[in-house]
Amino acid sequence: MNKIAYRSALTLAFVVILAGCSGKAAFEPAQQSGDNPPLPQARNFLVPPMQVPKGVGWAQGQAPKVAPGLKIEKIASGLMHPRQLLTLPNGDVLVVESNGPGTEPVTTPKQLIAGKVKNLSGKGAKGGNRITLLRKNGTDGTWEKHVFIEHLHSPFGVQLIGDSLYVANTDAIVKFPYVTGETQITAPGVPFADLPGTINHHWTKALLASPDGSKLYAGVGSNSNITENGLAVEYRRADVLEVDVATGGSRIYASGLRNPTGLQWEPTTGKLWAIVNERDEIGADLVPDYMTSVQEGGFYGWPYSYYGQHVDSRVMPQRPDLVSKAIKPDYALGSHVAALGLLFSDNNALPVKYHGGAFISEHGSWDRSPLSGYRVIFVAFQNGKPVGLPQPVVTGFHSNDETQLYGAPVGLATDKDGALLIADDVGDTVWRVTADAR
């Protein structure tokens, strides 16, 4: 992009910021939650309206707000963009510190503007490209930090199967030897399975092991909003891939999922579930991000349709044959909430109303006014299906006037004592939530 186009793009960015979101949201996220969300008429924008609070981090003594009956504490700080968490069998907690590779080409003024605006929030901060191990000190209850693995390439998902630790870099799954109790792995990672590399969009690769350890499931986002970079670069993208642990071979397990950022097994039915970030640029109330069970061989619409069989007229050529097969998601979360963490919990150290359902972290919107997301919610399940409205669990990640961002939740886990752990990549912190015994 030449200097004139660059300056024009920056000028347009400031116009967009000053103007705010033309066409503010008509629905609260809760109104677009559940199995049948209202979907207004799509709109088209030359440049999508944007609203992003400025990232300022947490002041001394400041913390997120929790729902009544809960308490929250900081157990680790000074991290480098913590994104995902994994509790190991011995109680150690792995923290994946990462961000995108930063080498994606800028091909349009819109992409430049969006990057500049979103980076104001602190969400674009440099990641550590490492994994840190947290260990609770049995003497005083503080948490030690140990650099566990270094020199990774935009890692995100991490899973332990037996004595092998699998890490999903942005372009491949790598395998490390794991020994219980060790605080550092110095052996180099062994390439295990290729993943579609990052070009323009969606660097994160979620990772989940099957209960028997024979398979790994990887969530791979699209390389675009709606295939504007061409269909060729979408090969094996917007998919959940199934990887055979014995051979490293992989296949497409389900498709049409624009950006499946979190994968989990629902404990009652044993079914695979995912959280998915949907497409942008057709309005503040389109399209709701969602949580859904993932059917083997299922197609979920992207790019040709959204929320089942609602056709996206921007995508050419149209594919009515595929749209007719598109599966409607199980549960909407609200538009542009950017869900990045999913955790099913039958039993934990929180009050009983937070048992038997799913915790979801919402990283927060960049193209909606008022803001949506920026919280951790709980969705109750009955008989393996979500019911009712999302219940806020942790909030207060931004100022009341929506101008400042203190933190943003990403990965979720429970520790060995059942506490809810939250990776906060803007605040560079890991938070711990338990019941308030007072």
Short mmCIF file of C-alpha atoms in Angstrom, two decimals, residues 84-430:
data_model
loop_
_atom_site.label_atom_id
_atom_site.label_comp_id
_atom_site.label_asym_id
_atom_site.label_seq_id
_atom_site.Cartn_x
_atom_site.Cartn_y
_atom_site.Cartn_z
CA GLN A 84 -5.11 -20.22 26.91
CA LEU A 85 -4.96 -22.31 30.08
CA LEU A 86 -4.54 -26.02 30.80
CA THR A 87 -4.54 -27.59 34.27
CA LEU A 88 -2.23 -30.60 34.43
CA PRO A 89 -3.01 -33.73 36.47
CA ASN A 90 -0.60 -32.69 39.25
CA GLY A 91 -2.28 -29.30 39.62
CA ASP A 92 0.24 -27.20 37.68
CA VAL A 93 -1.39 -24.74 35.28
CA LEU A 94 -0.03 -23.98 31.81
CA VAL A 95 -0.52 -20.47 30.44
CA VAL A 96 -0.09 -20.01 26.69
CA GLU A 97 1.23 -16.49 26.00
CA SER A 98 0.74 -15.53 22.39
CA ASN A 99 -0.64 -13.31 19.68
CA GLY A 100 -0.79 -13.41 15.91
CA PRO A 101 2.45 -13.81 13.94
CA GLY A 102 2.35 -10.19 12.80
CA THR A 103 3.39 -10.96 9.25
CA GLU A 104 -0.03 -10.92 7.60
CA PRO A 105 -0.08 -8.78 4.44
CA VAL A 106 -2.37 -5.73 4.43
CA THR A 107 -4.33 -5.89 1.19
CA THR A 108 -7.14 -3.35 1.65
CA PRO A 109 -7.63 0.05 3.36
CA LYS A 110 -10.39 -1.56 5.44
CA GLN A 111 -7.96 -4.15 6.80
CA LEU A 112 -5.45 -1.46 7.70
CA ILE A 113 -8.10 0.60 9.48
CA ALA A 114 -9.48 -2.34 11.41
CA GLY A 115 -5.99 -3.33 12.55
CA LYS A 116 -5.14 0.17 13.72
CA VAL A 117 -8.41 0.63 15.56
CA LYS A 118 -8.38 -2.78 17.24
CA ASN A 119 -4.77 -2.35 18.36
CA LEU A 120 -5.78 0.70 20.40
CA SER A 121 -7.42 -1.74 22.80
CA GLY A 122 -4.24 -3.59 23.69
CA LYS A 123 -5.53 -6.76 22.06
CA GLY A 124 -2.75 -6.51 19.49
CA ALA A 125 0.07 -6.52 22.05
CA LYS A 126 3.08 -8.71 21.38
CA GLY A 127 2.70 -12.26 22.65
CA GLY A 128 5.36 -14.23 24.44
CA ASN A 129 5.40 -17.16 21.99
CA ARG A 130 5.88 -19.32 25.06
CA ILE A 131 4.12 -21.31 27.73
CA THR A 132 4.48 -20.41 31.41
CA LEU A 133 3.85 -22.93 34.18
CA LEU A 134 2.08 -21.77 37.35
CA ARG A 135 2.53 -23.81 40.53
CA LYS A 136 0.74 -23.13 43.79
CA ASN A 137 3.14 -22.88 46.71
CA GLY A 138 1.96 -25.19 49.48
CA THR A 139 3.43 -22.95 52.16
CA ASP A 140 1.84 -19.56 51.56
CA GLY A 141 -0.61 -20.23 48.72
CA THR A 142 1.12 -17.95 46.22
CA TRP A 143 1.64 -19.09 42.65
CA GLU A 144 5.14 -19.53 41.26
CA LYS A 145 5.87 -18.73 37.61
CA HIS A 146 8.23 -20.84 35.52
CA VAL A 147 8.99 -20.42 31.81
CA PHE A 148 7.98 -23.88 30.58
CA ILE A 149 8.43 -23.81 26.78
CA GLU A 150 9.90 -21.04 24.62
CA HIS A 151 10.31 -20.19 20.93
CA LEU A 152 6.84 -21.21 19.80
CA HIS A 153 5.06 -19.76 16.76
CA SER A 154 1.80 -18.04 17.76
CA PRO A 155 0.62 -20.98 19.91
CA PHE A 156 -2.95 -21.25 21.15
CA GLY A 157 -4.34 -24.72 21.91
CA VAL A 158 -2.50 -27.11 24.23
CA GLN A 159 -3.38 -30.67 25.32
CA LEU A 160 -1.69 -33.44 27.31
CA ILE A 161 -2.07 -37.09 26.26
CA GLY A 162 -0.09 -39.46 28.44
CA ASP A 163 3.48 -38.20 28.53
CA SER A 164 3.15 -36.11 25.36
CA LEU A 165 2.22 -32.44 25.31
CA TYR A 166 0.68 -31.20 22.06
CA VAL A 167 0.83 -27.49 21.21
CA ALA A 168 -1.10 -25.95 18.32
CA ASN A 169 1.09 -23.30 16.73
CA THR A 170 -0.58 -21.19 14.08
CA ASP A 171 0.69 -23.44 11.29
CA ALA A 172 1.26 -26.87 12.89
CA ILE A 173 0.78 -29.07 15.92
CA VAL A 174 4.09 -29.81 17.65
CA LYS A 175 4.76 -32.50 20.24
CA PHE A 176 6.88 -32.25 23.38
CA PRO A 177 7.89 -34.85 25.98
CA TYR A 178 6.23 -34.18 29.35
CA VAL A 179 7.51 -35.33 32.73
CA THR A 180 5.28 -34.72 35.75
CA GLY A 181 6.70 -32.12 38.08
CA GLU A 182 9.29 -30.63 35.75
CA THR A 183 9.14 -26.85 35.46
CA GLN A 184 10.75 -26.57 32.04
CA ILE A 185 10.87 -28.50 28.78
CA THR A 186 14.14 -27.92 26.93
CA ALA A 187 13.73 -30.62 24.28
CA PRO A 188 12.74 -29.18 20.91
CA GLY A 189 9.20 -29.74 19.73
CA VAL A 190 8.73 -32.47 17.14
CA PRO A 191 6.50 -31.59 14.17
CA PHE A 192 3.36 -33.69 14.44
CA ALA A 193 0.65 -32.43 12.06
CA ASP A 194 0.37 -29.54 9.63
CA LEU A 195 -2.32 -26.90 10.06
CA PRO A 196 -3.34 -24.19 7.57
CA GLY A 197 -0.98 -21.27 8.21
CA THR A 198 -2.03 -17.69 8.84
CA ILE A 199 -2.26 -15.38 5.83
CA ASN A 200 -4.65 -12.55 6.67
CA HIS A 201 -7.09 -13.72 9.33
CA HIS A 202 -7.66 -15.99 12.32
CA TRP A 203 -4.34 -17.24 13.60
CA THR A 204 -5.69 -19.11 16.63
CA LYS A 205 -5.90 -22.91 16.52
CA ALA A 206 -8.04 -24.42 19.29
CA LEU A 207 -7.10 -27.93 20.36
CA LEU A 208 -8.94 -30.72 22.19
CA ALA A 209 -8.05 -34.38 22.83
CA SER A 210 -10.65 -37.13 22.61
CA PRO A 211 -11.47 -38.80 25.94
CA ASP A 212 -9.54 -41.93 24.94
CA GLY A 213 -6.54 -39.95 23.68
CA SER A 214 -6.68 -41.40 20.19
CA LYS A 215 -7.66 -38.17 18.39
CA LEU A 216 -7.00 -34.45 18.52
CA TYR A 217 -9.54 -31.93 17.28
CA ALA A 218 -8.31 -28.59 15.95
CA GLY A 219 -10.46 -25.53 15.34
CA VAL A 220 -9.23 -23.65 12.26
CA GLY A 221 -10.71 -20.25 11.40
CA SER A 222 -11.29 -18.84 7.93
CA ASN A 223 -8.75 -16.68 6.13
CA SER A 224 -11.29 -13.92 5.51
CA ASN A 225 -14.61 -12.45 6.48
CA ILE A 226 -16.52 -13.85 3.49
CA THR A 227 -13.89 -15.28 1.09
CA GLU A 228 -12.71 -11.88 -0.16
CA ASN A 229 -9.22 -13.38 -0.45
CA GLY A 230 -10.50 -16.16 -2.69
CA LEU A 231 -11.68 -19.70 -2.07
CA ALA A 232 -8.30 -21.27 -2.78
CA VAL A 233 -6.82 -20.00 0.51
CA GLU A 234 -9.77 -21.39 2.47
CA TYR A 235 -8.71 -25.00 1.93
CA ARG A 236 -9.15 -26.88 5.25
CA ARG A 237 -10.18 -23.63 6.93
CA ALA A 238 -13.43 -22.67 8.71
CA ASP A 239 -13.34 -26.30 9.84
CA VAL A 240 -12.84 -28.58 12.77
CA LEU A 241 -10.09 -31.01 11.83
CA GLU A 242 -9.73 -34.47 13.35
CA VAL A 243 -6.11 -35.59 13.77
CA ASP A 244 -5.17 -39.21 14.39
CA VAL A 245 -2.69 -39.36 17.30
CA ALA A 246 -1.09 -42.59 16.08
CA THR A 247 -0.22 -41.27 12.61
CA GLY A 248 -0.64 -37.48 12.56
CA GLY A 249 -3.00 -37.83 9.61
CA SER A 250 -6.01 -35.53 9.57
CA ARG A 251 -9.41 -35.08 7.96
CA ILE A 252 -12.17 -32.47 7.99
CA TYR A 253 -14.58 -33.44 10.78
CA ALA A 254 -17.04 -30.53 10.30
CA SER A 255 -17.07 -27.46 8.07
CA GLY A 256 -18.66 -24.06 7.56
CA LEU A 257 -17.65 -22.82 11.04
CA ARG A 258 -16.14 -19.39 10.38
CA ASN A 259 -13.84 -19.30 13.41
CA PRO A 260 -14.18 -22.13 15.95
CA THR A 261 -12.13 -20.68 18.81
CA GLY A 262 -12.96 -23.18 21.56
CA LEU A 263 -13.72 -26.92 21.67
CA GLN A 264 -15.02 -29.02 24.58
CA TRP A 265 -16.79 -32.31 25.31
CA GLU A 266 -20.27 -31.90 26.82
CA PRO A 267 -20.13 -34.26 29.82
CA THR A 268 -23.74 -35.55 29.78
CA THR A 269 -23.91 -36.63 26.14
CA GLY A 270 -20.21 -36.88 25.29
CA LYS A 271 -20.80 -34.72 22.20
CA LEU A 272 -18.26 -32.28 20.79
CA TRP A 273 -19.20 -28.60 21.24
CA ALA A 274 -17.64 -25.44 19.85
CA ILE A 275 -17.87 -21.70 20.22
CA VAL A 276 -17.75 -19.87 16.90
CA ASN A 277 -17.10 -16.25 15.91
CA GLU A 278 -19.32 -15.30 13.00
CA ARG A 279 -18.91 -12.81 10.14
CA ASP A 280 -18.76 -8.99 10.30
CA GLU A 281 -19.69 -5.88 8.31
CA ILE A 282 -23.45 -6.35 7.90
CA GLY A 283 -24.59 -4.57 11.05
CA ALA A 284 -24.21 -4.24 14.80
CA ASP A 285 -26.84 -6.96 15.28
CA LEU A 286 -25.46 -9.40 12.71
CA VAL A 287 -24.27 -12.03 13.00
CA PRO A 288 -24.62 -13.58 16.48
CA ASP A 289 -21.60 -15.55 17.60
CA TYR A 290 -22.71 -18.94 18.85
CA MET A 291 -22.16 -22.17 20.74
CA THR A 292 -23.14 -25.43 19.09
CA SER A 293 -22.78 -29.16 19.14
CA VAL A 294 -20.60 -30.25 16.23
CA GLN A 295 -21.87 -33.07 14.07
CA GLU A 296 -19.44 -35.28 12.22
CA GLY A 297 -19.69 -34.31 8.55
CA GLY A 298 -21.89 -31.34 9.41
CA PHE A 299 -21.87 -28.07 7.45
CA TYR A 300 -22.66 -24.86 9.34
CA GLY A 301 -23.07 -22.33 6.56
CA TRP A 302 -19.93 -20.25 6.18
CA PRO A 303 -19.47 -18.45 3.90
CA TYR A 304 -22.72 -18.87 1.99
CA SER A 305 -25.20 -18.52 4.84
CA TYR A 306 -25.35 -17.63 8.50
CA TYR A 307 -27.28 -18.93 11.47
CA GLY A 308 -28.55 -21.83 9.46
CA GLN A 309 -29.85 -20.95 6.02
CA HIS A 310 -29.88 -17.12 6.03
CA VAL A 311 -28.13 -16.38 2.75
CA ASP A 312 -25.24 -13.89 2.69
CA SER A 313 -25.79 -12.09 -0.61
CA ARG A 314 -22.22 -10.74 -0.64
CA VAL A 315 -20.71 -14.15 -1.33
CA MET A 316 -20.22 -15.03 -4.99
CA PRO A 317 -20.86 -17.44 -6.50
CA GLN A 318 -23.86 -18.47 -4.45
CA ARG A 319 -24.21 -22.12 -3.42
CA PRO A 320 -27.86 -22.93 -2.73
CA ASP A 321 -26.98 -26.63 -2.68
CA LEU A 322 -24.75 -26.08 0.35
CA VAL A 323 -27.08 -23.60 2.01
CA SER A 324 -29.82 -26.23 1.97
CA LYS A 325 -27.56 -28.42 4.12
CA ALA A 326 -26.50 -25.72 6.59
CA ILE A 327 -27.13 -26.69 10.23
CA LYS A 328 -28.61 -24.08 12.53
CA PRO A 329 -26.43 -23.58 15.64
CA ASP A 330 -27.77 -24.65 19.01
CA TYR A 331 -27.36 -21.42 20.96
CA ALA A 332 -26.68 -17.79 20.04
CA LEU A 333 -24.45 -15.69 22.30
CA GLY A 334 -25.13 -12.24 20.86
CA SER A 335 -23.57 -10.38 17.96
CA HIS A 336 -19.83 -9.65 17.97
CA VAL A 337 -19.18 -10.81 21.54
CA ALA A 338 -16.07 -12.66 20.27
CA ALA A 339 -16.26 -15.80 22.39
CA LEU A 340 -12.75 -17.23 22.83
CA GLY A 341 -12.97 -19.54 25.83
CA LEU A 342 -15.30 -22.50 26.50
CA LEU A 343 -15.35 -24.68 29.61
CA PHE A 344 -17.91 -27.28 30.65
CA SER A 345 -18.03 -27.78 34.40
CA ASP A 346 -20.16 -30.37 36.19
CA ASN A 347 -18.66 -29.55 39.55
CA ASN A 348 -16.44 -26.70 40.72
CA ALA A 349 -15.67 -24.43 43.68
CA LEU A 350 -18.38 -21.96 42.73
CA PRO A 351 -21.97 -22.05 44.04
CA VAL A 352 -24.13 -24.91 42.79
CA LYS A 353 -25.98 -22.72 40.29
CA TYR A 354 -22.72 -22.64 38.30
CA HIS A 355 -22.51 -26.43 38.05
CA GLY A 356 -23.73 -28.48 35.10
CA GLY A 357 -23.24 -25.96 32.33
CA ALA A 358 -20.75 -24.00 30.24
CA PHE A 359 -18.57 -21.03 31.09
CA ILE A 360 -17.81 -18.83 28.10
CA SER A 361 -15.34 -15.95 27.92
CA GLU A 362 -16.29 -13.09 25.59
CA HIS A 363 -13.25 -11.17 24.41
CA GLY A 364 -15.40 -8.26 23.25
CA SER A 365 -16.58 -6.42 20.17
CA TRP A 366 -14.70 -4.00 17.94
CA ASP A 367 -17.48 -3.14 15.47
CA ARG A 368 -20.54 -2.55 17.63
CA SER A 369 -22.02 0.26 19.69
CA PRO A 370 -22.65 -0.14 22.54
CA LEU A 371 -19.90 -2.63 23.28
CA SER A 372 -20.79 -6.30 23.60
CA GLY A 373 -18.88 -9.09 25.30
CA TYR A 374 -15.97 -8.24 27.61
CA ARG A 375 -17.19 -10.68 30.26
CA VAL A 376 -17.35 -14.30 31.37
CA ILE A 377 -20.81 -15.85 31.33
CA PHE A 378 -22.41 -19.11 32.41
CA VAL A 379 -25.02 -20.96 30.35
CA ALA A 380 -26.95 -23.68 32.16
CA PHE A 381 -27.48 -27.06 30.48
CA GLN A 382 -30.23 -29.63 30.91
CA ASN A 383 -30.09 -33.04 29.26
CA GLY A 384 -27.10 -31.99 27.22
CA LYS A 385 -28.71 -28.81 25.84
CA PRO A 386 -28.32 -25.13 26.81
CA VAL A 387 -31.30 -23.50 28.52
CA GLY A 388 -32.22 -20.01 29.64
CA LEU A 389 -30.25 -16.80 29.24
CA PRO A 390 -26.51 -16.34 29.84
CA GLN A 391 -25.69 -15.38 33.42
CA PRO A 392 -22.85 -12.85 33.93
CA VAL A 393 -20.13 -14.28 36.16
CA VAL A 394 -17.21 -11.87 35.72
CA THR A 395 -17.61 -8.34 34.34
CA GLY A 396 -15.99 -4.92 34.79
CA PHE A 397 -13.30 -5.32 32.15
CA HIS A 398 -13.98 -1.83 30.76
CA SER A 399 -14.97 1.56 32.13
CA ASN A 400 -18.65 2.48 32.42
CA ASP A 401 -18.33 5.06 29.64
CA GLU A 402 -16.77 2.39 27.35
CA THR A 403 -13.63 4.45 26.68
CA GLN A 404 -11.07 2.45 28.67
CA LEU A 405 -10.28 -1.25 28.61
CA TYR A 406 -8.65 -2.79 31.67
CA GLY A 407 -8.59 -6.39 30.52
CA ALA A 408 -10.23 -8.95 28.23
CA PRO A 409 -10.98 -12.60 29.08
CA VAL A 410 -9.78 -15.44 26.88
CA GLY A 411 -8.91 -18.96 28.08
CA LEU A 412 -10.76 -20.74 30.90
CA ALA A 413 -9.90 -23.67 33.14
CA THR A 414 -10.58 -24.99 36.62
CA ASP A 415 -7.68 -25.64 38.96
CA LYS A 416 -7.29 -28.75 41.09
CA ASP A 417 -9.41 -27.13 43.83
CA GLY A 418 -12.25 -26.37 41.43
CA ALA A 419 -11.67 -22.62 41.14
CA LEU A 420 -12.39 -20.93 37.81
CA LEU A 421 -9.25 -19.58 36.16
CA ILE A 422 -9.37 -16.83 33.52
CA ALA A 423 -6.58 -15.72 31.18
CA ASP A 424 -6.76 -11.95 30.60
CA ASP A 425 -4.66 -10.94 27.59
CA VAL A 426 -5.10 -7.16 27.83
CA GLY A 427 -4.39 -7.11 31.57
CA ASP A 428 -1.58 -9.71 31.20
CA THR A 429 -3.08 -11.47 34.20
CA VAL A 430 -4.56 -14.79 35.32
#
